[in-house]
XYZ file of N, CA and C in Angstrom:
309
model
N 0.840 -1.191 0.000
C 0.000 0.000 0.000
C 0.874 1.239 0.000
N 0.328 2.349 -0.440
C 1.085 3.586 -0.558
C 0.654 4.602 0.466
N 1.202 5.790 0.304
C 0.914 6.850 1.256
C 0.869 8.183 0.519
N -0.075 9.029 0.895
C -0.152 10.378 0.344
C 0.571 11.300 1.314
N 1.349 12.211 0.778
C 2.047 13.198 1.598
C 1.695 14.594 1.110
N 1.672 15.525 2.028
C 1.520 16.930 1.678
C 2.882 17.564 1.884
N 3.516 17.939 0.808
C 4.839 18.549 0.857
C 4.716 20.049 1.124
N 3.742 20.695 0.487
C 3.543 22.136 0.606
C 2.044 22.390 0.769
N 1.623 22.729 1.987
C 0.202 22.918 2.280
C -0.394 24.048 1.444
N 0.327 25.156 1.305
C -0.160 26.295 0.525
C -0.429 25.894 -0.928
N 0.529 25.229 -1.558
C 0.364 24.828 -2.963
C -0.741 23.786 -3.112
N -0.849 22.874 -2.156
C -1.892 21.849 -2.208
C -3.275 22.498 -2.167
N -3.485 23.397 -1.207
C -4.783 24.064 -1.104
C -5.056 24.948 -2.317
N -4.023 25.589 -2.839
C -4.191 26.443 -4.025
C -4.639 25.635 -5.237
N -4.142 24.409 -5.367
C -4.549 23.548 -6.486
C -6.037 23.216 -6.443
N -6.591 23.150 -5.232
C -7.998 22.781 -5.061
C -8.884 23.992 -4.772
N -8.395 25.188 -5.053
C -9.126 26.416 -4.730
C -10.549 26.405 -5.284
N -10.738 25.914 -6.492
C -12.075 25.913 -7.101
C -13.023 24.906 -6.452
N -12.530 24.027 -5.593
C -13.375 23.055 -4.895
C -13.732 23.507 -3.478
N -13.172 24.639 -3.047
C -13.397 25.107 -1.682
C -14.627 25.996 -1.642
N -15.620 25.562 -0.877
C -16.888 26.280 -0.725
C -16.856 26.975 0.634
N -16.784 28.276 0.615
C -16.581 29.043 1.841
C -17.631 30.123 1.976
N -18.173 30.342 3.177
C -19.130 31.434 3.353
C -18.424 32.791 3.370
N -19.110 33.789 2.915
C -18.591 35.163 2.895
C -18.193 35.596 4.305
N -17.009 36.189 4.414
C -16.549 36.732 5.685
C -15.916 35.731 6.636
N -15.918 34.450 6.290
C -15.327 33.451 7.179
C -13.830 33.345 6.910
N -13.080 33.101 7.962
C -11.629 32.937 7.848
C -11.209 31.682 8.605
N -10.302 30.935 8.019
C -9.826 29.687 8.607
C -8.316 29.610 8.429
N -7.614 29.185 9.462
C -6.172 28.967 9.365
C -5.895 27.485 9.556
N -5.220 26.889 8.579
C -4.769 25.505 8.686
C -3.265 25.532 8.912
N -2.818 24.825 9.963
C -1.394 24.800 10.302
C -0.916 23.363 10.344
N 0.188 23.116 9.638
C 0.809 21.797 9.609
C 2.310 22.015 9.764
N 2.865 21.573 10.883
C 4.282 21.811 11.140
C 4.551 23.298 11.243
N 5.520 23.785 10.461
C 5.886 25.203 10.478
C 5.088 26.033 9.493
N 4.211 25.406 8.718
C 3.483 26.108 7.660
C 2.043 26.408 8.079
N 1.643 27.665 7.929
C 0.273 28.090 8.207
C -0.306 28.749 6.966
N -1.570 28.432 6.678
C -2.242 28.966 5.508
C -3.603 29.515 5.935
N -3.901 30.726 5.484
C -5.184 31.368 5.788
C -6.088 31.260 4.567
N -7.307 30.789 4.783
C -8.326 30.774 3.749
C -9.407 31.748 4.191
N -9.783 32.677 3.326
C -10.869 33.601 3.664
C -11.570 34.068 2.398
N -12.841 34.387 2.580
C -13.643 34.840 1.452
C -14.156 36.231 1.747
N -13.817 37.160 0.851
C -14.257 38.544 0.972
C -14.710 39.027 -0.397
N -15.866 39.662 -0.425
C -16.444 40.201 -1.660
C -16.539 39.137 -2.753
N -16.871 37.914 -2.346
C -17.061 36.826 -3.297
C -15.795 36.132 -3.750
N -14.636 36.599 -3.313
C -13.367 36.005 -3.741
C -12.701 35.249 -2.600
N -12.334 34.008 -2.867
C -11.614 33.205 -1.887
C -10.124 33.482 -2.039
N -9.485 33.819 -0.926
C -8.036 34.002 -0.965
C -7.372 32.919 -0.126
N -6.236 32.485 -0.596
C -5.412 31.519 0.115
C -4.043 32.166 0.234
N -3.616 32.399 1.470
C -2.335 33.058 1.672
C -1.586 32.461 2.852
N -0.291 32.603 2.826
C 0.527 32.102 3.928
C 0.397 33.041 5.110
N 0.339 32.476 6.328
C 0.242 33.281 7.539
C -0.719 32.665 8.531
N -0.904 33.349 9.648
C -1.808 32.882 10.697
C -2.951 33.859 10.849
N -4.151 33.309 11.005
C -5.339 34.124 11.165
C -6.295 33.491 12.161
N -7.574 33.685 11.938
C -8.616 33.205 12.842
C -8.912 31.726 12.631
N -9.599 31.133 13.605
C -10.094 29.754 13.542
C -8.985 28.768 13.172
N -7.978 28.696 14.029
C -6.804 27.858 13.792
C -7.119 26.373 13.971
N -6.737 25.593 12.972
C -6.762 24.133 13.068
C -5.329 23.678 12.852
N -4.719 23.157 13.905
C -3.323 22.724 13.841
C -3.271 21.198 13.864
N -2.704 20.620 12.807
C -2.652 19.167 12.675
C -1.260 18.726 12.253
N -0.940 17.476 12.566
C 0.301 16.925 12.025
C 0.034 16.494 10.583
N 1.069 16.092 9.873
C 0.918 15.801 8.442
C -0.052 14.646 8.147
N 0.008 13.515 8.849
C -0.989 12.462 8.568
C -2.428 12.907 8.836
N -2.641 13.717 9.876
C -3.990 14.216 10.165
C -4.472 15.183 9.084
N -3.565 16.039 8.570
C -3.946 16.985 7.529
C -4.310 16.237 6.247
N -3.558 15.191 5.921
C -3.892 14.358 4.758
C -5.276 13.751 4.953
N -5.532 13.251 6.143
C -6.837 12.648 6.446
C -7.962 13.674 6.323
N -7.719 14.895 6.801
C -8.731 15.948 6.737
C -9.056 16.331 5.298
N -8.034 16.585 4.470
C -8.323 17.133 3.142
C -8.387 16.098 2.019
N -7.846 14.891 2.237
C -7.849 13.898 1.163
C -8.352 12.534 1.603
N -8.983 12.466 2.756
C -9.472 11.195 3.263
C -10.594 10.620 2.418
N -10.964 9.392 2.713
C -12.050 8.749 1.968
C -13.429 9.117 2.520
N -13.451 9.712 3.724
C -14.699 10.202 4.323
C -14.337 11.383 5.220
N -15.352 12.169 5.613
C -15.069 13.353 6.426
C -14.581 12.965 7.806
N -13.536 13.642 8.230
C -12.990 13.501 9.576
C -12.464 14.858 10.008
N -12.677 15.200 11.257
C -12.089 16.409 11.834
C -11.847 16.142 13.312
N -10.829 16.752 13.885
C -10.569 16.580 15.313
C -11.753 17.039 16.152
N -11.989 16.380 17.256
C -13.166 16.653 18.086
C -13.153 18.039 18.723
N -11.988 18.674 18.848
C -11.925 19.982 19.504
C -12.337 21.147 18.606
N -12.624 20.891 17.343
C -13.050 21.963 16.428
C -14.523 22.289 16.691
N -14.850 23.584 16.721
C -16.225 23.995 17.017
C -17.184 23.588 15.895
N -18.464 23.496 16.243
C -19.488 22.994 15.316
C -19.614 23.827 14.045
N -19.526 25.153 14.156
C -19.649 26.011 12.979
C -18.534 25.702 11.977
N -17.310 25.607 12.465
C -16.183 25.315 11.583
C -16.312 23.933 10.971
N -16.724 22.945 11.752
C -16.924 21.589 11.231
C -17.965 21.599 10.119
N -19.068 22.311 10.319
C -20.119 22.329 9.286
C -19.612 22.984 8.004
N -18.750 23.996 8.121
C -18.168 24.627 6.932
C -17.196 23.671 6.248
N -16.352 23.012 7.022
C -15.396 22.051 6.455
C -16.111 20.934 5.697
N -17.237 20.498 6.218
C -17.986 19.407 5.586
C -18.507 19.772 4.199
N -18.606 21.067 3.899
C -19.125 21.466 2.587
C -18.114 21.244 1.461
N -16.833 21.104 1.792
C -15.840 20.903 0.730
C -14.762 19.862 1.030
N -14.736 19.308 2.224
C -13.723 18.298 2.557
C -14.352 16.948 2.836
N -13.675 15.858 2.566
C -12.399 15.825 1.854
C -12.608 16.157 0.385
N -11.546 16.636 -0.276
C -11.636 16.949 -1.692
C -12.036 15.698 -2.465
N -12.952 15.864 -3.401
C -13.449 14.757 -4.203
C -12.506 14.525 -5.381
N -11.510 13.694 -5.152
C -10.518 13.402 -6.194
C -10.403 11.894 -6.344
N -9.967 11.458 -7.510
C -9.753 10.032 -7.735
C -8.276 9.716 -7.560
N -7.997 8.755 -6.715
C -6.639 8.266 -6.550
C -6.618 6.800 -6.941
N -5.788 6.483 -7.906
C -5.680 5.069 -8.300
C -5.064 4.302 -7.139
N -5.150 2.976 -7.143
C -4.534 2.203 -6.061
C -3.062 2.622 -5.901
N -2.733 3.023 -4.675
C -1.419 3.598 -4.448
C -0.281 2.586 -4.500
N -0.605 1.292 -4.484
C 0.468 0.299 -4.570
C 0.944 0.099 -6.009
N 0.357 0.837 -6.957
C 0.761 0.731 -8.355
C 1.537 1.948 -8.851
N 1.881 2.841 -7.962
C 2.592 4.063 -8.358
C 4.084 3.789 -8.372
């Protein structure tokens, strides 16, 4: 079996920008290791930028992979209900991964 890794959280999220469904005015910070990325929607435009902002979700790399590329929705229990409901609208990203033991 294989393993998915996130090498660059900012670039990974930027690739899936068109799949992220975010409410106007909401801001979320995803942190993995030393890298933090802010997602926010203002005036109808979603921005993804490096840095720290509101609603921090800090995960290790396997947890971040599980959150954004898992086979079903998962989020840590300490995340508030509003943030979880927003995450559920676009995570995990709906992508096809061939069997990883053939890569």
